[in-house]
XYZ file of C-alpha atoms in Angstrom:
787
model
C 44.887 -59.025 40.303
C 44.958 -60.194 36.123
C 43.259 -56.951 35.504
C 45.535 -54.874 37.842
C 48.651 -56.314 36.500
C 47.430 -55.917 32.577
C 46.400 -52.589 33.056
C 50.344 -51.825 34.538
C 51.990 -53.710 31.726
C 50.285 -51.306 29.384
C 50.910 -48.725 31.530
C 54.393 -49.613 31.276
C 54.367 -50.364 27.489
C 52.797 -46.590 27.334
C 55.469 -45.066 29.279
C 57.949 -46.863 27.368
C 56.736 -45.359 24.006
C 56.059 -41.617 25.726
C 59.679 -41.678 26.887
C 61.024 -43.667 23.542
C 59.161 -40.372 21.755
C 60.244 -37.913 24.284
C 64.123 -38.822 23.499
C 63.380 -38.461 19.651
C 61.648 -35.220 20.276
C 64.392 -33.911 22.013
C 66.716 -35.034 19.361
C 64.803 -33.161 16.599
C 64.356 -29.986 18.792
C 68.463 -30.473 19.052
C 68.436 -30.560 15.123
C 65.882 -27.943 14.794
C 67.816 -25.301 17.187
C 71.309 -26.081 15.535
C 69.601 -25.141 12.028
C 67.825 -22.159 13.115
C 71.443 -21.107 14.466
C 72.964 -22.085 11.740
C 70.354 -19.927 9.601
C 70.656 -16.967 11.840
C 74.667 -17.035 10.911
C 73.989 -17.339 7.498
C 71.877 -14.376 7.579
C 74.198 -12.138 9.811
C 76.606 -13.120 6.935
C 74.470 -12.137 4.451
C 74.133 -8.835 5.960
C 77.421 -8.402 6.539
C 77.821 -9.063 2.564
C 75.236 -6.648 1.920
C 76.851 -3.714 3.924
C 80.098 -4.672 2.179
C 78.194 -4.303 -1.425
C 76.767 -0.741 -0.185
C 79.862 0.210 0.457
C 81.665 -1.078 -3.003
C 78.425 0.484 -4.467
C 79.617 3.471 -2.779
C 82.985 3.436 -3.875
C 82.076 2.619 -7.442
C 79.812 5.823 -7.488
C 82.945 8.073 -5.992
C 84.678 6.800 -8.641
C 82.274 6.939 -11.643
C 82.131 10.746 -10.326
C 86.168 11.122 -9.872
C 86.202 9.687 -13.290
C 84.166 12.359 -14.738
C 85.523 14.837 -13.301
C 89.057 13.200 -14.602
C 87.409 13.274 -17.916
C 85.997 17.015 -17.759
C 89.318 18.040 -16.177
C 91.324 16.075 -19.691
C 88.674 17.662 -21.777
C 89.567 21.530 -20.545
C 93.444 20.701 -20.036
C 92.925 19.699 -24.237
C 91.152 22.739 -24.630
C 93.760 24.583 -22.970
C 96.310 22.564 -24.946
C 94.660 23.616 -28.586
C 94.427 26.959 -27.284
C 98.158 27.446 -26.454
C 98.955 25.063 -29.566
C 96.773 28.011 -31.243
C 98.462 30.816 -29.682
C 101.847 29.026 -30.738
C 101.451 28.943 -34.292
C 100.617 32.782 -33.634
C 103.400 33.770 -31.678
C 106.548 31.479 -33.738
C 107.648 34.947 -35.485
C 108.208 36.672 -31.803
C 110.781 33.770 -30.266
C 111.565 30.446 -29.328
C 111.502 31.199 -25.797
C 107.389 31.502 -25.369
C 107.783 27.817 -28.031
C 110.037 26.153 -25.598
C 107.882 26.936 -22.573
C 104.486 25.639 -24.540
C 106.663 22.678 -25.371
C 107.244 22.197 -21.635
C 104.012 22.587 -20.406
C 102.572 20.382 -23.207
C 104.879 17.669 -21.513
C 103.601 18.192 -18.248
C 100.103 17.642 -19.130
C 100.332 14.702 -21.321
C 102.536 13.187 -18.609
C 99.711 13.877 -16.149
C 97.351 12.857 -18.748
C 99.162 9.319 -19.508
C 98.899 8.772 -15.610
C 95.439 9.417 -14.903
C 94.217 7.139 -17.844
C 96.550 4.563 -16.433
C 94.869 4.949 -12.853
C 91.396 5.044 -14.602
C 92.050 2.091 -16.324
C 93.673 0.043 -13.019
C 90.431 1.548 -11.323
C 87.821 0.075 -13.625
C 89.693 -3.400 -13.698
C 89.480 -3.377 -9.932
C 85.858 -2.687 -10.282
C 85.146 -5.048 -12.836
C 86.539 -7.798 -10.672
C 85.392 -6.332 -7.294
C 82.029 -6.591 -8.694
C 82.162 -9.857 -10.209
C 83.147 -11.407 -7.135
C 80.496 -9.920 -5.340
C 77.944 -11.347 -7.675
C 79.394 -14.820 -7.584
C 79.223 -14.744 -3.506
C 75.860 -13.225 -3.554
C 74.340 -15.976 -5.911
C 76.116 -18.267 -3.534
C 74.993 -16.803 -0.325
C 71.239 -17.045 -1.844
C 71.898 -20.453 -3.177
C 72.985 -21.917 0.211
C 70.205 -19.656 2.105
C 67.350 -20.956 0.285
C 68.520 -24.475 1.045
C 68.828 -23.445 4.240
C 65.032 -22.229 4.401
C 64.561 -25.665 2.777
C 65.467 -27.267 5.120
C 64.651 -25.177 8.037
C 60.746 -25.858 6.824
C 61.150 -29.262 6.471
C 62.516 -29.277 10.026
C 59.740 -27.137 10.930
C 57.132 -29.716 9.267
C 58.728 -32.512 11.012
C 58.667 -30.521 14.618
C 55.052 -29.440 13.946
C 53.942 -33.354 12.819
C 55.485 -34.445 16.313
C 54.599 -32.136 18.462
C 51.004 -32.961 17.204
C 51.885 -36.294 17.329
C 53.270 -35.850 20.750
C 50.323 -33.694 22.140
C 47.337 -36.781 20.665
C 49.603 -39.198 22.752
C 49.600 -37.021 25.710
C 46.286 -36.550 25.536
C 45.970 -40.470 25.394
C 47.972 -41.077 27.812
C 46.194 -38.809 30.328
C 42.988 -39.883 29.858
C 43.968 -43.757 30.299
C 45.578 -42.240 33.316
C 42.332 -41.110 34.110
C 40.706 -44.432 33.264
C 43.026 -46.206 35.149
C 42.667 -43.831 38.025
C 38.823 -44.372 38.726
C 39.480 -48.410 37.449
C 42.307 -48.220 40.690
C 39.410 -46.536 42.799
C 37.075 -49.031 41.894
C 39.658 -52.112 42.550
C 40.896 -50.762 45.654
C 36.832 -50.737 46.665
C 36.584 -53.761 45.435
C 39.934 -55.289 47.744
C 38.649 -53.936 50.726
C 35.219 -55.863 49.923
C 37.463 -58.713 49.304
C 39.341 -58.288 52.499
C 36.338 -58.017 54.240
C 35.226 -61.122 53.077
C 38.671 -62.752 53.089
C 38.260 -62.049 57.100
C 34.329 -63.902 56.946
C 35.999 -66.820 54.963
C 38.876 -66.902 57.113
C 36.648 -67.077 60.493
C 34.515 -69.291 58.620
C 37.812 -71.549 57.653
C 38.412 -71.985 61.552
C 35.227 -73.138 62.105
C 35.259 -75.875 59.405
C 38.519 -76.421 60.105
C 37.579 -77.307 63.666
C 34.508 -78.988 62.492
C 36.749 -81.239 60.019
C 39.177 -81.980 62.229
C 36.370 -83.115 65.248
C 34.965 -85.153 61.760
C 38.499 -86.216 61.020
C 39.250 -87.914 64.738
C 35.676 -89.576 64.528
C 36.164 -90.829 61.075
C 39.387 -91.909 62.154
C 38.197 -93.910 65.030
C 35.245 -95.163 63.374
C 38.155 -96.541 60.588
C 39.898 -97.693 63.225
C 37.277 -99.586 64.830
C 35.446 -101.179 61.454
C 37.311 -100.924 58.790
C 39.926 -103.785 58.900
C 40.982 -103.995 55.330
C 43.548 -101.231 54.149
C 44.576 -101.466 50.506
C 47.721 -98.898 50.925
C 50.203 -101.434 51.739
C 51.307 -102.866 48.658
C 52.081 -99.579 45.636
C 51.336 -102.135 42.564
C 47.797 -102.418 43.694
C 47.089 -99.139 44.312
C 47.685 -97.484 40.512
C 44.425 -96.533 40.378
C 44.549 -93.863 43.387
C 43.427 -90.825 42.568
C 45.427 -87.915 44.203
C 43.508 -85.325 45.977
C 43.399 -81.742 44.597
C 45.885 -79.200 45.770
C 44.241 -75.701 45.613
C 47.653 -74.167 46.783
C 49.749 -75.801 44.013
C 46.974 -74.276 41.501
C 47.066 -70.824 43.263
C 51.168 -70.711 42.854
C 50.727 -71.998 39.116
C 48.067 -69.034 38.443
C 50.400 -67.186 39.604
C 53.837 -67.904 38.300
C 52.086 -67.906 34.545
C 50.412 -64.634 35.669
C 54.222 -63.239 35.895
C 55.679 -65.438 33.376
C 53.341 -63.542 30.724
C 54.175 -60.106 31.970
C 57.650 -60.801 31.201
C 57.039 -62.813 27.797
C 55.438 -59.767 27.157
C 57.937 -57.427 27.596
C 60.221 -59.716 25.488
C 57.642 -59.624 22.732
C 57.851 -55.987 22.543
C 61.536 -55.574 22.776
C 61.871 -58.109 19.879
C 59.409 -56.344 18.020
C 61.466 -53.310 18.752
C 64.379 -54.719 17.568
C 63.470 -56.101 14.455
C 61.804 -53.006 13.570
C 64.639 -50.581 14.472
C 67.093 -52.811 12.864
C 65.158 -52.999 8.966
C 65.535 -49.172 9.441
C 69.016 -49.300 9.729
C 69.000 -51.644 6.775
C 67.211 -48.624 5.288
C 69.797 -46.113 6.292
C 73.239 -47.516 6.204
C 75.715 -48.481 4.347
C 73.256 -46.766 1.883
C 70.716 -44.521 2.324
C 67.602 -45.668 0.248
C 65.998 -42.319 -0.166
C 69.149 -41.095 -2.200
C 70.292 -44.484 -3.976
C 69.022 -47.875 -4.403
C 70.109 -50.368 -1.293
C 71.660 -53.683 -2.244
C 69.485 -56.568 -3.228
C 70.533 -58.606 -0.123
C 69.497 -55.883 2.639
C 66.159 -55.347 0.297
C 65.477 -59.411 0.670
C 66.606 -58.896 4.839
C 64.070 -55.947 5.133
C 61.131 -57.664 3.763
C 61.989 -60.913 6.019
C 62.281 -57.965 8.802
C 59.366 -56.219 7.911
C 57.513 -59.542 8.743
C 58.737 -60.242 12.126
C 55.129 -59.434 13.820
C 53.858 -62.670 12.499
C 56.120 -64.147 14.220
C 56.687 -62.491 17.412
C 53.054 -62.218 18.084
C 51.817 -65.639 18.180
C 54.040 -65.790 21.259
C 52.348 -63.375 23.170
C 49.043 -64.687 22.066
C 49.593 -68.633 22.835
C 50.866 -67.728 26.330
C 48.169 -65.378 26.889
C 45.680 -68.496 26.142
C 48.161 -71.148 28.627
C 47.548 -68.736 31.380
C 43.962 -68.426 30.718
C 43.886 -72.082 30.793
C 45.441 -72.066 34.674
C 42.764 -71.275 36.877
C 41.913 -72.830 40.066
C 39.677 -75.643 39.207
C 42.017 -76.932 36.988
C 44.476 -79.421 37.606
C 48.084 -78.222 36.056
C 50.708 -80.547 35.541
C 53.059 -81.534 31.975
C 50.474 -84.322 31.110
C 47.396 -81.842 31.528
C 48.676 -78.275 29.942
C 47.830 -79.007 26.680
C 48.070 -75.250 25.550
C 51.625 -75.774 26.083
C 51.970 -77.213 22.796
C 51.133 -74.164 20.577
C 53.283 -71.622 22.711
C 56.022 -74.785 21.451
C 54.941 -74.754 18.018
C 55.016 -70.852 17.728
C 58.431 -70.497 19.550
C 59.559 -73.153 16.999
C 58.113 -70.982 14.225
C 60.255 -67.798 15.685
C 63.520 -69.806 15.705
C 63.140 -70.936 12.276
C 62.693 -66.953 11.524
C 65.897 -66.372 13.450
C 67.835 -69.089 11.448
C 66.042 -67.731 8.216
C 67.625 -64.255 8.936
C 70.832 -65.311 10.420
C 72.718 -65.045 7.150
C 71.369 -61.701 5.793
C 72.206 -59.965 9.160
C 75.938 -61.672 8.625
C 75.991 -60.217 5.203
C 74.698 -56.750 5.908
C 77.213 -56.602 8.560
C 79.999 -57.413 5.763
C 78.593 -55.371 3.827
C 79.198 -52.530 6.248
C 83.099 -53.459 7.090
C 83.252 -53.092 3.145
C 81.952 -49.550 3.205
C 85.119 -47.373 1.567
C 84.769 -45.332 5.367
C 84.719 -48.301 7.420
C 87.906 -48.181 10.144
C 89.603 -51.454 11.571
C 88.122 -50.732 14.708
C 84.487 -50.907 13.225
C 85.142 -53.930 10.984
C 86.175 -55.476 14.746
C 83.560 -55.084 16.168
C 81.196 -56.230 13.227
C 83.243 -59.458 13.036
C 82.216 -59.517 17.122
C 78.476 -59.009 16.574
C 77.857 -61.480 14.358
C 79.283 -63.698 16.313
C 76.695 -62.471 19.275
C 74.213 -63.188 16.738
C 74.875 -66.604 15.755
C 75.754 -67.332 19.491
C 72.108 -65.843 20.168
C 70.493 -68.049 17.722
C 71.790 -71.322 18.770
C 70.374 -70.216 22.057
C 67.309 -69.661 20.994
C 67.643 -73.191 18.937
C 68.752 -74.981 22.224
C 65.432 -73.286 23.753
C 63.123 -74.115 21.115
C 64.633 -77.974 21.952
C 63.920 -77.852 25.671
C 60.177 -76.396 25.559
C 59.997 -78.814 22.719
C 60.126 -81.567 25.213
C 58.535 -80.275 28.157
C 55.274 -80.192 26.102
C 55.692 -83.459 24.400
C 53.765 -84.939 27.937
C 50.839 -82.904 26.898
C 50.651 -84.645 23.311
C 51.681 -88.286 24.395
C 51.944 -90.232 27.521
C 54.771 -91.580 28.779
C 57.150 -88.962 26.542
C 59.385 -87.824 29.219
C 59.591 -89.980 32.151
C 59.348 -88.388 35.623
C 63.010 -88.325 36.737
C 64.452 -86.229 33.271
C 61.434 -83.777 33.943
C 63.418 -82.036 36.559
C 67.185 -81.881 34.329
C 65.241 -80.684 31.969
C 63.746 -77.505 34.039
C 67.556 -77.079 35.183
C 69.161 -77.323 31.341
C 66.433 -74.672 30.932
C 67.007 -72.394 33.648
C 70.708 -72.636 32.414
C 69.957 -72.070 29.292
C 67.747 -68.752 29.717
C 71.220 -67.511 31.638
C 73.171 -67.982 28.642
C 70.554 -66.149 26.602
C 70.700 -63.159 28.955
C 74.718 -63.066 28.906
C 74.686 -63.203 24.825
C 72.147 -60.609 24.586
C 73.644 -58.435 26.913
C 77.121 -58.825 25.035
C 75.610 -57.989 22.053
C 74.196 -54.750 23.603
C 77.750 -54.084 25.107
C 79.239 -54.274 21.364
C 76.003 -51.754 19.891
C 77.135 -49.574 21.925
C 80.806 -49.895 21.279
C 79.760 -49.845 17.649
C 77.716 -47.101 17.733
C 80.073 -44.751 19.286
C 82.749 -45.690 16.813
C 80.424 -44.742 13.549
C 79.709 -41.332 15.464
C 83.106 -41.017 14.629
C 82.657 -40.973 11.152
C 82.151 -37.875 8.844
C 79.523 -39.255 6.790
C 77.361 -40.023 9.747
C 73.698 -38.191 9.079
C 71.000 -37.501 12.306
C 68.957 -39.911 11.083
C 70.986 -42.572 11.713
C 72.024 -41.356 14.802
C 68.534 -41.549 15.875
C 67.886 -45.151 14.233
C 70.660 -46.341 16.484
C 69.828 -44.973 19.743
C 66.271 -46.721 19.556
C 68.143 -50.046 18.101
C 70.394 -49.283 21.385
C 67.169 -48.850 23.947
C 65.488 -51.432 22.495
C 68.465 -53.713 23.432
C 68.693 -52.302 26.439
C 64.833 -53.798 27.099
C 65.667 -56.745 25.806
C 68.557 -57.531 27.743
C 66.199 -56.144 31.248
C 63.419 -58.749 29.870
C 65.568 -62.067 29.471
C 67.559 -60.964 32.890
C 64.316 -60.816 34.351
C 62.701 -63.779 32.273
C 66.230 -66.272 34.024
C 65.919 -64.573 37.134
C 62.216 -65.367 37.331
C 63.168 -69.044 36.159
C 65.712 -69.788 38.601
C 63.775 -68.319 41.434
C 60.511 -70.625 40.985
C 62.992 -73.863 39.691
C 61.963 -75.589 43.035
C 58.053 -74.804 42.314
C 58.469 -76.790 38.588
C 60.707 -79.561 39.052
C 58.153 -80.502 42.461
C 55.560 -83.532 41.547
C 52.468 -81.287 42.460
C 50.453 -84.301 42.029
C 51.032 -87.672 41.983
C 49.400 -91.026 43.214
C 49.465 -92.337 46.935
C 52.416 -94.445 47.409
C 53.220 -94.582 43.679
C 56.012 -92.901 41.536
C 54.304 -92.803 38.712
C 53.265 -89.152 37.020
C 49.185 -88.432 36.962
C 47.740 -89.002 33.635
C 44.675 -86.542 32.157
C 42.641 -89.171 33.303
C 43.767 -89.197 36.797
C 43.381 -85.579 36.353
C 39.567 -85.667 35.539
C 38.923 -87.747 37.919
C 40.445 -85.536 40.671
C 38.052 -82.816 39.516
C 35.210 -84.746 39.641
C 36.180 -86.171 43.599
C 36.548 -82.863 44.297
C 33.291 -81.810 43.105
C 31.500 -84.463 44.430
C 33.549 -83.705 48.112
C 32.457 -80.041 47.427
C 28.815 -81.639 47.191
C 29.005 -83.650 49.884
C 30.309 -81.085 52.405
C 27.554 -78.710 51.605
C 25.102 -81.489 52.154
C 26.277 -82.027 55.574
C 25.362 -79.049 56.374
C 22.268 -79.740 55.384
C 20.119 -81.726 57.780
C 20.255 -85.300 56.430
C 16.570 -87.236 55.635
C 16.166 -90.712 56.740
C 17.305 -93.992 55.451
C 15.170 -96.086 52.827
C 15.032 -99.841 53.766
C 16.538 -102.716 51.828
C 13.544 -103.899 49.949
C 12.023 -100.356 49.276
C 15.007 -98.932 47.981
C 15.164 -102.602 45.567
C 11.537 -101.956 44.537
C 12.380 -97.861 43.802
C 15.342 -99.111 41.418
C 12.873 -101.529 39.594
C 10.454 -98.525 39.306
C 13.313 -96.215 38.061
C 14.721 -98.183 35.295
C 11.175 -99.300 34.118
C 10.740 -95.537 34.142
C 13.933 -94.403 32.461
C 13.285 -97.317 29.541
C 10.116 -95.578 29.097
C 11.563 -92.173 29.144
C 12.597 -91.981 26.143
C 8.748 -92.247 24.391
C 7.337 -90.381 26.899
C 10.107 -87.250 26.068
C 8.910 -88.059 21.916
C 5.353 -87.781 22.871
C 6.262 -84.498 25.042
C 7.528 -83.418 22.410
C 5.071 -84.625 19.517
C 2.461 -82.433 21.890
C 4.503 -79.518 22.285
C 4.582 -79.242 18.450
C 0.823 -79.996 18.259
C -0.474 -77.283 20.972
C 2.015 -74.746 18.836
C 0.746 -75.581 15.189
C -3.093 -75.382 17.693
C -2.081 -71.891 19.062
C -1.332 -70.787 15.538
C -4.325 -71.902 13.889
C -5.846 -70.237 16.817
C -4.566 -66.873 15.797
C -5.140 -67.205 12.519
C -8.979 -67.663 13.269
C -9.408 -65.104 15.162
C -7.988 -62.945 12.614
C -10.258 -64.535 10.327
C -13.240 -63.385 12.363
C -12.239 -60.130 13.085
C -12.070 -59.530 9.208
C -15.695 -61.411 8.765
C -17.112 -59.148 12.253
C -15.620 -56.109 9.774
C -17.003 -57.279 6.513
C -20.653 -57.994 8.550
C -20.265 -54.616 9.738
C -19.475 -52.971 6.338
C -22.631 -55.313 4.345
C -24.579 -53.693 7.199
C -24.040 -50.223 6.357
C -24.333 -51.071 2.978
C -27.509 -52.686 2.950
C -28.942 -50.012 4.751
C -27.568 -47.716 2.323
C -29.646 -49.304 -0.342
C -32.241 -49.421 1.414
C -32.090 -45.820 2.083
C -31.351 -45.060 -1.755
C -34.107 -47.059 -2.587
C -36.882 -45.438 -0.299
C -35.838 -42.119 -1.771
C -35.959 -43.626 -5.334
C -39.161 -44.600 -4.695
C -40.776 -42.435 -2.551
C -42.985 -40.521 -5.274
C -44.340 -43.401 -6.979
C -48.410 -44.694 -6.775
C -47.294 -47.966 -4.911
C -45.559 -46.294 -2.449
C -46.832 -48.655 0.465
C -45.510 -51.580 -1.910
C -41.890 -50.696 -2.336
C -42.130 -49.563 1.211
C -42.728 -53.277 1.974
C -40.105 -54.279 -0.260
C -37.444 -52.400 1.204
C -38.442 -53.647 4.782
C -37.931 -57.161 3.349
C -34.588 -56.617 1.955
C -33.349 -56.456 5.795
C -35.274 -59.562 6.665
C -35.159 -63.211 6.009
C -37.404 -65.074 4.129
C -38.932 -67.071 7.159
C -39.641 -63.714 8.409
C -41.608 -62.317 5.342
C -43.649 -65.439 4.880
C -44.843 -65.377 8.859
C -45.880 -61.659 8.389
C -47.094 -62.522 5.179
C -49.348 -65.412 7.317
C -50.394 -63.294 9.387
C -51.685 -60.728 6.907
C -53.189 -63.870 5.373
C -51.926 -63.013 2.156
C -50.212 -64.908 -0.600
C -46.543 -63.353 -1.401
C -44.018 -64.575 -3.945
C -40.381 -64.087 -3.898
C -38.395 -62.536 -7.064
C -34.313 -62.730 -7.138
C -32.195 -60.646 -9.815
C -28.600 -59.460 -9.803
C -29.411 -56.526 -7.857
C -31.046 -58.790 -4.580
C -34.362 -60.300 -3.256
C -37.409 -58.490 -3.570
C -40.811 -59.951 -1.972
C -43.991 -59.080 -3.578
C -47.507 -59.700 -3.046
C -49.107 -61.227 -6.377
C -51.402 -58.949 -8.251
C -52.424 -58.175 -11.666
C -51.537 -54.056 -11.518
C -47.891 -54.745 -10.062
C -45.931 -57.083 -12.400
C -44.772 -54.301 -14.959
C -44.149 -52.226 -11.921
C -41.731 -54.822 -10.629
C -39.547 -55.235 -13.506
C -39.506 -51.399 -14.455
C -38.053 -50.988 -10.509
C -35.722 -53.794 -10.657
C -34.606 -52.385 -14.037
C -34.396 -48.669 -12.170
C -32.592 -49.777 -9.160
C -29.770 -51.844 -11.905
C -29.345 -48.464 -14.392
C -28.975 -46.506 -10.965
C -26.269 -49.018 -9.548
C -24.605 -49.660 -12.529
C -24.141 -46.074 -12.946
C -22.898 -45.733 -9.339
C -20.495 -48.515 -10.132
C -19.231 -46.687 -13.218
C -18.403 -43.343 -10.758
C -16.849 -45.218 -8.402
C -14.783 -47.396 -11.394
C -13.901 -43.824 -12.560
C -13.039 -42.318 -9.086
C -10.680 -45.792 -8.573
C -9.039 -44.882 -12.196
C -8.301 -41.180 -11.150
C -7.234 -41.933 -7.816
C -4.807 -44.676 -9.552
C -3.348 -42.506 -11.517
C -2.649 -39.876 -9.407
C -1.078 -42.014 -6.566
C 1.611 -43.482 -10.072
C 1.721 -39.484 -10.289
C 2.903 -39.031 -6.908
C 5.082 -42.019 -6.819
C 7.013 -40.747 -9.877
C 7.107 -37.536 -8.422
C 8.560 -38.575 -4.914
C 11.183 -40.835 -6.677
C 11.924 -38.325 -9.017
C 12.091 -35.723 -5.539
C 14.185 -38.583 -4.038
C 16.708 -38.494 -6.801
C 16.733 -34.642 -6.647
C 17.324 -35.018 -2.784
C 20.254 -37.628 -3.613
C 21.971 -35.343 -6.129
C 21.265 -32.121 -3.728
C 23.506 -34.212 -1.288
C 26.211 -35.103 -3.337
C 26.583 -31.453 -4.670
C 26.059 -30.144 -1.210
C 29.213 -32.853 -0.136
C 31.063 -31.472 -3.475
C 30.233 -27.650 -2.124
C 31.732 -29.120 1.266
C 34.487 -30.103 0.038
C 35.252 -26.978 -2.263
C 34.510 -24.673 0.099
C 37.178 -26.656 2.421
C 39.758 -26.215 -0.257
C 38.915 -22.483 -0.697
C 39.412 -21.790 3.061
C 42.277 -23.749 2.649
C 43.539 -21.494 -0.678
C 42.606 -18.689 1.538
C 44.575 -19.367 4.430
C 47.708 -20.352 2.124
C 47.434 -17.306 0.146
C 47.077 -14.903 3.479
C 50.135 -16.752 4.759
C 51.689 -15.562 1.077
C 50.790 -12.312 1.601
C 51.830 -11.574 4.768
C 55.294 -13.435 3.832
C 55.409 -11.213 0.681
C 54.326 -8.067 2.958
C 56.748 -8.530 5.115
C 59.407 -8.926 2.397
C 58.476 -5.500 0.790
C 58.610 -4.138 4.578
C 62.171 -5.350 4.551
C 63.022 -4.209 1.172
C 61.759 -0.865 1.697
C 63.632 -0.800 4.906
C 66.752 -1.393 2.882
C 65.799 0.919 0.081
C 65.232 3.580 2.270
C 68.522 2.450 4.030
C 70.135 3.361 0.739
C 68.824 6.273 -0.513
C 70.018 7.663 2.584
C 73.534 6.821 1.951
C 73.109 7.750 -1.886
C 71.445 11.277 -0.817
C 74.750 11.260 1.314
C 76.890 10.161 -1.472
C 75.317 12.892 -3.153
C 75.709 15.745 -1.077
C 79.524 14.874 -1.026
C 79.526 14.601 -4.609
C 77.985 18.034 -4.738
C 80.104 19.535 -2.374
C 83.408 18.162 -4.313
C 81.631 19.417 -7.869
C 81.444 23.001 -6.008
C 84.931 22.726 -4.644
C 86.393 21.550 -8.159
C 84.400 24.094 -9.799
C 85.733 26.894 -7.560
C 89.413 25.547 -7.749
C 88.847 25.328 -12.386
C 87.658 29.147 -11.923
C 90.939 29.976 -9.566
C 93.087 28.355 -12.143
C 91.047 30.179 -14.864
C 92.008 32.973 -13.315
C 95.341 32.459 -12.762
C 95.901 31.189 -16.655
C 94.399 34.599 -17.902
C 96.380 36.370 -15.479
C 99.551 34.716 -16.928
C-alpha cells in the first residue's frame, strides 16, 4: 500500500507540474500569437507606406517631367521673345503700333513665366518636404520592424525551447504512466493473491479463535479452580504489569502516518513553489533585475529565499523516517516514537527561517508601496498582506511549540503528563485550522492584489506569469493545509486515546515496558507455534537438576572450547595453505625433473655423436651409459664384468672409466672436447638470449610509441568530430541564411518588377504627353508663322 500511495503522490506531483507547464505554455502561445499579429499589422502598414512611396515617386517623376516641359517652353518663349525684340528693333521705323503690340505680348509672357516659376518653386518645396517625411517614416518603420523581428525571434526561440521541454516532459510522463500501469497490474495481481491469502488467513483465524476460545475456557476453569492468588486487586503493586500488544492500534498508527506523510509531501511541494516564485517576483517587481539592479534589501531577501530547500526538504525526509519507524511489530506511543524529535527539530529550523525572512518580506512590500505607480488600493492590499504574513509566521511558531512538546516524552520520561497530552493535541488541531484560515486569507488578498496590478500600465508579461504561478502555489498551499487540518481533526480521538497502558494503572507506558511487551509478543508467538507441535515428555526434577549442573559446567568451559576451536580452525587453514604450497612445489619439481631428464638424454645423444668416430667407441658408449645410471649400478655391472672401475668428476658431469694406461690421455682430451662444445653452446645461447632481449625491448618501445600514437589519434579524432559537428552547424546556419537571402532577393525582385511595370506605365504616359506637346508646339509655331 505504501508503494501505491508513493506512486499516486508522485503521479499527482507530475500531473501538477504538467498542468503548471501547460498553463505557462498557453500564456507563451498567446504572447507569440499577439506578437505575430502585431508583426503582420506592421508588415501591412509597411506595405501601404511602400505603395504611398511609389505613388509619390510617380508624382515626383511626373512633376520633374512637367518641370522639364515648362523649362523647354520657357526657353522657347525666351527665344521667341528675343526674336520678337529683334523684329521690334528692325520695325521701329515702321510705326508705334507694332511695338506696343510686342510689349503687350512680352508682358503676358513675363507674367506667365513668373507664375510658372512660382508654381515650380512651390512644387519643389512640397516634393522635398514629402520626400523628407517619407524617409523619416521609412526609417522609423524599419527600426520598429527590426525590433519586432528580434522580439519575434526571441519569442519563437522561447516557444521552441518550451515545446521541446514539454515534449520531453510528456514523453517522460508517458513512460512513467506506462511503468505505473505495469506496476498497477502487478499490484492488482498481488492484491488478488493477498485477497486469496486473506481468505485463507481468515479461515485459519476462525479456526484459531475457536481453538483459543476453547483453551481460554479451559485455562479460566483451571485458574478459577487451582490459582487462589490474584494480584490485580491493588494497582500500586502492579506497576510492573506489562500491557498486551495492540495490533489494531499499530495498523491504525501506520495508516495515519502514511496519510500524514502524503499531506506533508504536498505541503512541502507547495512551500517550495511559494518561496521560489516569491524569489522570482522579487527579481521582477518593483524593479526588473535584467534592466536595472534591485535594492540591497531585495538582494539579501532573494538570497535567503534561494536557500529555502535546505529548510523545507528536511521536513519531508524526517517525517518519512518517522513513517518508516512505525511498523506492525513496534509499539507506537509518544514515549517510544524517537524519530518525532528530529521532525520537531527540522520544523523548528523552518520556523526560524520564516522568522528570519519576515522583516525582508515586510520591507519588500513597503518598497512596492513606495513605487511611483502604486495606487491607494494596492497600498492597502500590501498592508493587509503584511498583517497576513505576520499572522502566518506566528501560527507556525505556535505549531513549533506544540510539536516540540509532543516530542519531549521520547527524549525524557515524565516530560508531558498523560492528562496534558489530549489538551496539546486539541490545541494543535485548532492551530492547524487557524493556519489554514491565515493562508486562505493571504491567498485571497494576493488574488485581489494581482487583479489591481494587472490594471497598471507598466505591468509586463513576465510579472503576470510569475504572479499566476505564485497564486497557483498559494492555492495548493491552502488546499494542503486544509486537508491537514481536516485529517487531524478527524483522527483527534485516535491521537488522544491512550492505546497502551498497564493493567489497573494510569501511568504512561515507558520504553522498558514497550521492550518487554515486544519480547512477550515474540514469546507468545513462539509458544503458540509450539502448542501446535506435539509436546515432549516431561523430565523428572532430579534429572533436570543434574542436567542443569552439566549445562552450567559446560557453559563455563564453552569459552575455552570456542577458543580451541578457533585455534584449530586457524591451524587447519594454515596447513591447507602449506599443503597447496607444497603441491605447487612438487609440480614444479616434477617439471624440473622432466626437463633435466630431457637435457641428460640430449647430452647423451650429443656425446654419442661427438665420440662416434674415435677408436675407443666401446669405452665412450660405456661412459655415456654410466651418465644415465647411478654409481651403485655401475659398480654392480663392473663387478659382474670382473673389472676394477674408477670414478672421474669434473664441472661437466661424472665419467666412469676402467683404468688402463692407454686411456688416460683419451679421458682428458674427451672431457676437454665436451667442455669446449658446451661452452660454445652456452655462448650461442647467450647471444640468442641477448638478441631476443634486445628485440623484446625494441618491440616494447614500439608498442609504447604505437600506444601514444593511438592516444594522439583518438584525441585528433575527437577534435575532428567536434570540428565536423561545428562545420555541420555552420552549414545548416549558412543554408538558413541562404534561404533567407534567397527569399529576400525574390521579394526584392518581385518589388522591382512591380516598380518597373509602374515605371514603364509612367514612361509610356510621358511619351504620349511629349508627343501631344510636340504636336501642340508645332501647331503654335505654325500659328506664329501665319501671324
